[in-house]
One Martini backbone bead per residue (centre of mass of N, CA, C, O) as a GRO file, in nm:
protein
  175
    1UNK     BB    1  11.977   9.941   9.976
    2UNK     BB    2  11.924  10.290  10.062
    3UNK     BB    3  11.980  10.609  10.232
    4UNK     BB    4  11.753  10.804  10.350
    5UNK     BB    5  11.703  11.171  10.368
    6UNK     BB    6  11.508  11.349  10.533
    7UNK     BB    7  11.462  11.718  10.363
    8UNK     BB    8  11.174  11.783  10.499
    9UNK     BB    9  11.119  11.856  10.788
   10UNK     BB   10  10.877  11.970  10.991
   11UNK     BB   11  11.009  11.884  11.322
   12UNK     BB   12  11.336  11.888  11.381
   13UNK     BB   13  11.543  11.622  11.293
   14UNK     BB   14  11.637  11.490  11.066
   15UNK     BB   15  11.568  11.131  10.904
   16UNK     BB   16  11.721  10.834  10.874
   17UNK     BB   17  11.668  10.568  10.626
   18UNK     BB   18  11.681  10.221  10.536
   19UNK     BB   19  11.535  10.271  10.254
   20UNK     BB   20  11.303  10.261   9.984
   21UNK     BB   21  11.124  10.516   9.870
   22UNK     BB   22  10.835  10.536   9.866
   23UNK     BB   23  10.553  10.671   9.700
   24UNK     BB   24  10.462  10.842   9.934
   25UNK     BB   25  10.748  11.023   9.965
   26UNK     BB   26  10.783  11.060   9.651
   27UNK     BB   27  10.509  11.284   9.683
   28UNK     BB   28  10.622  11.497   9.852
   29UNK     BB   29  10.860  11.581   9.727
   30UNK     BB   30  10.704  11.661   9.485
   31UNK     BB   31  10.530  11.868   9.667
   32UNK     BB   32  10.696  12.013   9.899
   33UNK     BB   33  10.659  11.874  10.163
   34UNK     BB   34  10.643  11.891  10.466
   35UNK     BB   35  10.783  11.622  10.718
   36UNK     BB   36  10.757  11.368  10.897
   37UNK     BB   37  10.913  11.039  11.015
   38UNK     BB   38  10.749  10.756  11.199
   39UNK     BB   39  10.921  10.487  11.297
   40UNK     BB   40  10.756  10.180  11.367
   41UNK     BB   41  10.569   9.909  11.483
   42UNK     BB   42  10.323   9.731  11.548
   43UNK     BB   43   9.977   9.735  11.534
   44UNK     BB   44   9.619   9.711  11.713
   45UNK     BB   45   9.538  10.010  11.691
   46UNK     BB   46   9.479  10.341  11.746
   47UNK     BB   47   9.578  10.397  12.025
   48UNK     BB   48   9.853  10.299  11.940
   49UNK     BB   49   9.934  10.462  11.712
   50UNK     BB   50   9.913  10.722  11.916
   51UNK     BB   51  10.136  10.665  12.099
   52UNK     BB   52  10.383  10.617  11.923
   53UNK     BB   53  10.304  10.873  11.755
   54UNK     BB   54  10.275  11.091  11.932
   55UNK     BB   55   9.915  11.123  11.931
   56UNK     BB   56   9.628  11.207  11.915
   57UNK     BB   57   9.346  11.013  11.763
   58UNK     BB   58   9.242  11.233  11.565
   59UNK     BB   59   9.608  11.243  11.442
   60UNK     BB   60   9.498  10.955  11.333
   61UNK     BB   61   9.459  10.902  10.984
   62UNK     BB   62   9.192  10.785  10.796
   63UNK     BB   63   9.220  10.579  10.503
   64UNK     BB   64   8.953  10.564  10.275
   65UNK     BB   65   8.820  10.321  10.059
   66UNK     BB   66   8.565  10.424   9.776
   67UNK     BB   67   8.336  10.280   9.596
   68UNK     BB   68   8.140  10.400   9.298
   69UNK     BB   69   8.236  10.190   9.098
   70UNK     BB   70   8.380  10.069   8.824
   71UNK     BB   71   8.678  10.229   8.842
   72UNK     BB   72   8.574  10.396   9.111
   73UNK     BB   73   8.754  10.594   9.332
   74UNK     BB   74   8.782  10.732   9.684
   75UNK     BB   75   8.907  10.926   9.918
   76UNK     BB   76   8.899  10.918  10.290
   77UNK     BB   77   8.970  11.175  10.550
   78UNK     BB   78   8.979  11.059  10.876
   79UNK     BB   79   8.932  11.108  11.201
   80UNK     BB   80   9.018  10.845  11.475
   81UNK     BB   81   8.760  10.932  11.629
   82UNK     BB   82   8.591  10.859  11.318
   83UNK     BB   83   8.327  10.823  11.078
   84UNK     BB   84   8.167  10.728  10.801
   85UNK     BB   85   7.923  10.896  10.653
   86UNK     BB   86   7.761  10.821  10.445
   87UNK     BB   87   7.503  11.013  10.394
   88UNK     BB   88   7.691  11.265  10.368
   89UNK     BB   89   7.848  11.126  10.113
   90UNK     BB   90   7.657  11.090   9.925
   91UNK     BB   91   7.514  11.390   9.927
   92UNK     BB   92   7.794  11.498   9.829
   93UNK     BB   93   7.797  11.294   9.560
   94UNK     BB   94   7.520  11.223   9.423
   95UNK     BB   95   7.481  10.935   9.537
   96UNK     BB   96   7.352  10.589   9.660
   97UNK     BB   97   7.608  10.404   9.585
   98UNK     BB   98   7.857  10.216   9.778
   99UNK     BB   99   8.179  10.086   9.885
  100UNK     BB  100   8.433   9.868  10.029
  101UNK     BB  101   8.644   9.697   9.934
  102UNK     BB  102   8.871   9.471   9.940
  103UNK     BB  103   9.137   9.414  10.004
  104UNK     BB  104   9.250   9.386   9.688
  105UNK     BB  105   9.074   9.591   9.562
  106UNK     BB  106   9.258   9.810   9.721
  107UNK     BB  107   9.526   9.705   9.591
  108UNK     BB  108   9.422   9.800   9.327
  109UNK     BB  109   9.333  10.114   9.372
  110UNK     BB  110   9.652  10.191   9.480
  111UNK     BB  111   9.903   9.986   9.550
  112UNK     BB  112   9.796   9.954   9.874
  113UNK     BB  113   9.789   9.798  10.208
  114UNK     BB  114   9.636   9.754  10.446
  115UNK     BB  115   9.778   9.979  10.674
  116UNK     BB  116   9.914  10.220  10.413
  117UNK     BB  117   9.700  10.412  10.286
  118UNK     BB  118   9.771  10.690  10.043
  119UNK     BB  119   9.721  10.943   9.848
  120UNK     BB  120  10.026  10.922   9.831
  121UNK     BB  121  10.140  10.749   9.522
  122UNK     BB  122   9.906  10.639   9.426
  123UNK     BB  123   9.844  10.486   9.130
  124UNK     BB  124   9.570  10.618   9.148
  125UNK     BB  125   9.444  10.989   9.154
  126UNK     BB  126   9.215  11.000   9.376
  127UNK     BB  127   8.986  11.135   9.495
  128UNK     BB  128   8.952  11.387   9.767
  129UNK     BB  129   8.812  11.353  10.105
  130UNK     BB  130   8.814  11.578  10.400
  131UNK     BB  131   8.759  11.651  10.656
  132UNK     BB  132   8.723  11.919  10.838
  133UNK     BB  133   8.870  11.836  11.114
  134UNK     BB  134   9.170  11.872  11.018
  135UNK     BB  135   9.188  12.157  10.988
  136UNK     BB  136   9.507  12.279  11.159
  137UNK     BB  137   9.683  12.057  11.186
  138UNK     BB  138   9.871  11.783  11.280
  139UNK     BB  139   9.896  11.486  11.112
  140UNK     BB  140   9.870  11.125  11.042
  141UNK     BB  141   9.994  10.918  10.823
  142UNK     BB  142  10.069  10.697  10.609
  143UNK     BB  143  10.347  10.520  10.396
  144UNK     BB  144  10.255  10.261  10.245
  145UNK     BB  145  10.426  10.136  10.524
  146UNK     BB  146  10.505   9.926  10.732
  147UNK     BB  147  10.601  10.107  11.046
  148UNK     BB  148  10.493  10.420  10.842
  149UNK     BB  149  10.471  10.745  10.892
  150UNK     BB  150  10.324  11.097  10.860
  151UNK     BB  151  10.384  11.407  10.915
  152UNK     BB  152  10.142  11.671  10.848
  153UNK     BB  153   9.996  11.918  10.748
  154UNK     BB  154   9.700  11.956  10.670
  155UNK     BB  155   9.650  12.181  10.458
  156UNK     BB  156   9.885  12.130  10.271
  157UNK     BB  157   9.767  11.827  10.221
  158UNK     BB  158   9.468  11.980  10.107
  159UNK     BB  159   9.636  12.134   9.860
  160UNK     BB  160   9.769  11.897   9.734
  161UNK     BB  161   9.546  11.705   9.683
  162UNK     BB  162   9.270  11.830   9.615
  163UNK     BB  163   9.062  11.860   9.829
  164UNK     BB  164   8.759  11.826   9.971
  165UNK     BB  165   8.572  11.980  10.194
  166UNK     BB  166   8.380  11.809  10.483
  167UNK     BB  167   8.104  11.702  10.630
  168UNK     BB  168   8.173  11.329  10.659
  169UNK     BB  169   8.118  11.235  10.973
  170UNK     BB  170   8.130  11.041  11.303
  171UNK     BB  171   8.130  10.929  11.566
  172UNK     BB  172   8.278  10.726  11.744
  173UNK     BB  173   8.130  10.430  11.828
  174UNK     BB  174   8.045  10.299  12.170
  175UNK     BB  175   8.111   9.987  12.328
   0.00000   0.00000   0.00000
């Protein structure tokens, strides 16, 4: 184990973490992307991942691994607040068909396991579909592994990741 100092901080100072950094990080810093790392316990739910991570439920995104057929998937960020808008997705992808592997699936097409997945560091760099509705915030994405997120400007990390932006969601039911 060594001690990983993060030096490109998003703001606030630079933050020491005691382990081997993930594809993830190594993903961000060879993209020159500014981040803050948010080291946390485990949580149970979006609204408490948003409270540790002290950021409003919107800018808690999850990242959807979405198969379009045998060995073809693509990354969908939504924000905290909202969810996959199947129809909107398919017409914008221009197909009829799609599903959500299960976890194994997700862990064989990313790399990483449910509650850890990021477009960044991802085995296979599939396309990324970001909602519009990232544009201009500070998001919270996963950072690979389980206790650790990563605050990253939106847009910056939509010209990095080369995502597609569209309205792609819908509000999430209330229960």
């Amino acid at each position: 184990m060594s001690t990983v100092a993060i030096s490109r901080p998003l703001a606030g100072p630079a933050v020491t973490v005691a382990c081997m950094p993930s594809p993830a990080i190594a993903a961000l810093d060879s993209a020159g992307l500014p981040y803050r790392l948010i080291p946390h316990g485990a949580v149970g739910s979006l609204a408490e991942a948003a409270a540790v991570r002290g950021v409003a439920v919107p800018d808690v995104v999850k990242t959807i691994v979405v198969r379009r057929g045998a060995d073809d998937h693509l990354f969908v960020l939504t924000p905290g607040d909202r969810v996959v808008s199947w129809p909107k997705l398919r017409a914008l992808l221009g197909v009829h068909r799609m599903s959500m592997p299960d976890a194994a699936g997700a862990l064989a097409a990313t790399g990483y396991e449910r509650g850890t997945i990021t477009p960044f560091g991802a085995s296979t760099a599939w396309p990324v579909i970001a909602d519009e509705r990232l544009r201009g915030r500070e998001i919270t994405l996963g950072a690979g592994e389980r206790g650790l997120a990563v605050a990253v400007d939106a847009d910056a990390a939509i010209t990095a990741l080369a995502a597609t932006v569209a309205d792609v969601t819908d509000p999430q039911p209330t229960r």
